[in-house]
Amino acid sequence: MSTRSARRWGGTVHVELSLSEEQPRSSPRTPTSPLVAAQFPAPTPGAPLPATARALVDAGLAVPGTPEQPGSAEAVLRGWIAVVAGATDPCLLLNAAGLVTACAPATLELLGLPEPAAMVGRGLLDGLLHPVDFTAAGNRLAEWELTKLPPLAALATDALSRGLLRLRHGSQVRTVDAIATPLHHDATLIGSLTFFHPI
């Protein structure tokens, strides 16, 4: 059963939506990305997944595939891998060491990334992304600028990071908006999740 209420504050209307357990849900999606290896099993059959990874983050929901009482940071990261691999939003998951752990299929074309199997365990700047500056020449960024890329800055600062990225892929140069959030298990930083949007 769905309930809906609205309250007005000044000139703004605040709408609250809630769902009870009786609300019908769509069939769960199974991640199709090769980044979900055998050691990272798919979520339990029957467990509903959100339509997008962004919806899960925004709603603050528990991560599918994670045990009810996770015993380790690895278990939590496994859950995030399953979510990102099945996401429809372009997004990328790094572990705490800054290595690529999962990537949504929509991210590959947008960022000009290689096949998923070639990315796991590699650093983001280890030949995967080719960021350039905003000059007409599109020169490679300096080392100190590379550390400020949102996926890496979220790990370094343990805080939300956002910025525009200009990326070279072959003869093409494209600009994307990137917003990255650090991920935690209890008080431990376990990685960063970044969403991308073309400009």
Coordinates of C-alpha atoms in Angstrom, one line a residue:
M1 CA 0.0 0.0 0.0
S2 CA 1.4 3.4 -0.9
T3 CA 0.8 6.5 1.1
R4 CA 1.4 10.1 0.2
S5 CA 1.3 13.3 2.1
A6 CA 2.1 16.9 1.4
R7 CA 3.0 19.8 3.7
R8 CA 3.5 23.5 2.8
W9 CA 6.3 25.6 4.3
G10 CA 6.3 29.1 3.0
G11 CA 6.2 28.9 -0.8
T12 CA 7.6 25.3 -0.9
V13 CA 5.5 22.1 -0.9
H14 CA 7.2 19.1 0.8
V15 CA 5.9 15.7 -0.4
E16 CA 6.5 12.5 1.5
L17 CA 6.1 9.1 0.0
S18 CA 6.2 5.8 1.7
L19 CA 5.8 2.1 0.7
S20 CA 4.6 -0.7 2.8
E21 CA 5.7 -4.3 2.3
E22 CA 2.5 -5.0 0.4
Q23 CA 3.6 -2.7 -2.5
P24 CA 4.2 -4.9 -5.6
R25 CA 7.8 -4.8 -6.7
S26 CA 9.3 -5.5 -10.1
S27 CA 11.4 -8.6 -10.7
P28 CA 15.0 -8.3 -9.5
R29 CA 17.7 -7.7 -12.1
T30 CA 20.8 -9.8 -12.2
P31 CA 24.1 -8.0 -12.8
T32 CA 25.5 -8.8 -16.2
S33 CA 28.9 -7.1 -15.9
P34 CA 31.9 -9.5 -16.1
L35 CA 33.3 -7.4 -13.2
V36 CA 31.2 -9.6 -10.8
A37 CA 33.5 -12.5 -10.5
A38 CA 32.8 -15.9 -9.0
Q39 CA 34.1 -14.7 -5.6
F40 CA 31.5 -11.9 -5.7
P41 CA 28.2 -13.8 -6.0
A42 CA 25.0 -12.0 -7.3
P43 CA 22.4 -11.0 -4.7
T44 CA 20.1 -13.6 -3.2
P45 CA 17.4 -14.5 -5.7
G46 CA 14.1 -12.7 -4.9
A47 CA 15.9 -9.8 -3.2
P48 CA 14.7 -6.6 -5.0
L49 CA 17.2 -4.2 -6.5
P50 CA 16.5 -0.5 -7.1
A51 CA 16.1 0.6 -10.6
T52 CA 19.5 2.5 -10.4
A53 CA 22.4 2.6 -8.1
R54 CA 21.7 6.4 -7.7
A55 CA 18.2 5.5 -6.3
L56 CA 19.7 3.2 -3.8
V57 CA 22.2 5.8 -2.6
D58 CA 19.6 8.6 -2.5
A59 CA 17.2 6.4 -0.5
G60 CA 19.8 5.3 2.0
L61 CA 18.7 1.6 1.5
A62 CA 20.7 -1.4 2.5
V63 CA 22.9 -2.8 -0.3
P64 CA 21.5 -6.0 -1.9
G65 CA 23.8 -9.0 -1.6
T66 CA 25.2 -7.9 1.7
P67 CA 24.6 -10.1 4.8
E68 CA 22.0 -8.7 7.2
Q69 CA 24.8 -8.3 9.8
P70 CA 27.9 -7.8 7.7
G71 CA 31.0 -9.1 9.4
S72 CA 33.6 -7.3 7.3
A73 CA 34.3 -4.5 5.0
E74 CA 34.8 -7.0 2.2
A75 CA 31.2 -8.2 2.6
V76 CA 29.9 -4.6 2.3
L77 CA 32.1 -4.0 -0.8
R78 CA 30.7 -7.2 -2.4
G79 CA 27.2 -5.7 -2.1
W80 CA 28.3 -2.5 -3.7
I81 CA 29.9 -4.5 -6.6
A82 CA 26.6 -6.2 -7.3
V83 CA 24.7 -2.9 -7.3
V84 CA 27.2 -1.0 -9.5
A85 CA 27.5 -3.9 -12.0
G86 CA 23.7 -3.9 -12.5
A87 CA 23.2 -0.1 -12.5
T88 CA 21.7 1.8 -15.4
D89 CA 23.4 5.0 -14.4
P90 CA 27.0 5.5 -15.6
C91 CA 28.9 4.9 -12.3
L92 CA 32.3 3.5 -11.1
L93 CA 33.4 1.9 -7.9
L94 CA 36.9 2.1 -6.5
N95 CA 38.1 0.3 -3.4
A96 CA 40.0 2.1 -0.6
A97 CA 43.3 1.6 -2.5
G98 CA 41.9 3.4 -5.5
L99 CA 41.6 0.3 -7.7
V100 CA 38.7 -0.2 -10.0
T101 CA 36.4 -2.8 -8.4
A102 CA 33.2 -2.5 -10.5
C103 CA 31.8 -0.4 -13.4
A104 CA 28.2 0.0 -14.8
P105 CA 28.0 -0.9 -18.5
A106 CA 26.8 2.6 -19.4
T107 CA 30.1 4.0 -18.1
L108 CA 32.3 2.2 -20.7
E109 CA 31.2 4.1 -23.8
L110 CA 30.8 7.4 -21.9
L111 CA 34.3 7.4 -20.5
G112 CA 36.0 5.4 -23.3
L113 CA 37.0 2.7 -21.0
P114 CA 38.2 -0.8 -22.0
E115 CA 36.3 -4.0 -21.6
P116 CA 35.4 -4.6 -17.9
A117 CA 37.7 -7.6 -17.5
A118 CA 40.7 -5.4 -18.4
M119 CA 39.9 -2.9 -15.6
V120 CA 39.5 -4.8 -12.4
G121 CA 42.4 -4.3 -10.0
R122 CA 43.9 -1.4 -12.0
G123 CA 44.4 2.1 -10.8
L124 CA 42.0 4.6 -12.4
L125 CA 45.0 6.5 -14.0
D126 CA 46.8 3.3 -15.0
G127 CA 45.9 3.7 -18.7
L128 CA 42.2 3.7 -18.1
L129 CA 41.3 7.4 -18.0
H130 CA 43.1 10.0 -20.0
P131 CA 42.1 13.4 -18.4
V132 CA 43.2 16.6 -20.2
D133 CA 43.0 20.3 -19.3
F134 CA 40.4 22.7 -20.7
T135 CA 42.8 24.4 -23.2
A136 CA 42.3 24.2 -26.9
A137 CA 45.4 21.9 -27.1
G138 CA 43.9 19.5 -24.5
N139 CA 47.2 18.9 -22.6
R140 CA 47.6 16.1 -20.1
L141 CA 46.9 17.2 -16.5
A142 CA 49.7 17.7 -14.1
E143 CA 50.2 15.1 -11.4
W144 CA 48.9 17.4 -8.6
E145 CA 45.7 18.0 -10.7
L146 CA 45.2 14.2 -11.2
T147 CA 44.8 13.7 -7.4
K148 CA 41.8 16.1 -7.5
L149 CA 39.7 14.0 -9.8
P150 CA 36.5 13.3 -7.9
P151 CA 36.8 9.5 -7.6
L152 CA 40.3 9.9 -6.1
A153 CA 39.6 13.1 -4.2
A154 CA 36.7 11.4 -2.4
L155 CA 39.1 8.8 -1.1
A156 CA 41.8 11.3 -0.2
T157 CA 39.5 13.7 1.7
D158 CA 36.8 11.2 2.9
A159 CA 34.3 13.7 1.7
L160 CA 31.9 14.3 -1.3
S161 CA 33.8 15.5 -4.3
R162 CA 32.4 17.0 -7.6
G163 CA 34.0 18.4 -10.7
L164 CA 34.1 18.5 -14.5
L165 CA 36.4 16.1 -16.2
R166 CA 37.7 16.5 -19.8
L167 CA 38.7 13.1 -21.1
R168 CA 40.5 12.1 -24.3
H169 CA 39.6 8.8 -26.0
G170 CA 41.4 8.3 -29.3
S171 CA 40.7 11.4 -31.4
Q172 CA 37.7 12.4 -29.3
V173 CA 37.6 14.7 -26.3
R174 CA 34.5 14.7 -24.1
T175 CA 33.5 16.5 -20.9
V176 CA 31.6 14.8 -18.1
D177 CA 30.3 16.0 -14.7
A178 CA 31.5 13.7 -12.0
I179 CA 30.2 13.4 -8.4
A180 CA 31.9 11.0 -6.0
T181 CA 31.0 9.9 -2.5
P182 CA 33.1 8.0 -0.1
L183 CA 31.8 4.6 1.1
H184 CA 32.1 3.3 4.7
H185 CA 31.7 0.2 6.7
D186 CA 31.2 1.5 10.3
A187 CA 34.0 4.1 10.6
T188 CA 36.3 2.5 7.9
L189 CA 36.6 4.0 4.5
I190 CA 36.2 1.1 2.0
G191 CA 36.0 2.9 -1.4
S192 CA 34.3 5.6 -3.5
L193 CA 31.3 5.6 -5.8
T194 CA 31.3 8.0 -8.6
F195 CA 28.4 9.0 -10.9
F196 CA 29.0 10.6 -14.3
H197 CA 26.9 12.7 -16.6
P198 CA 27.8 13.9 -20.1
I199 CA 28.0 17.7 -20.6

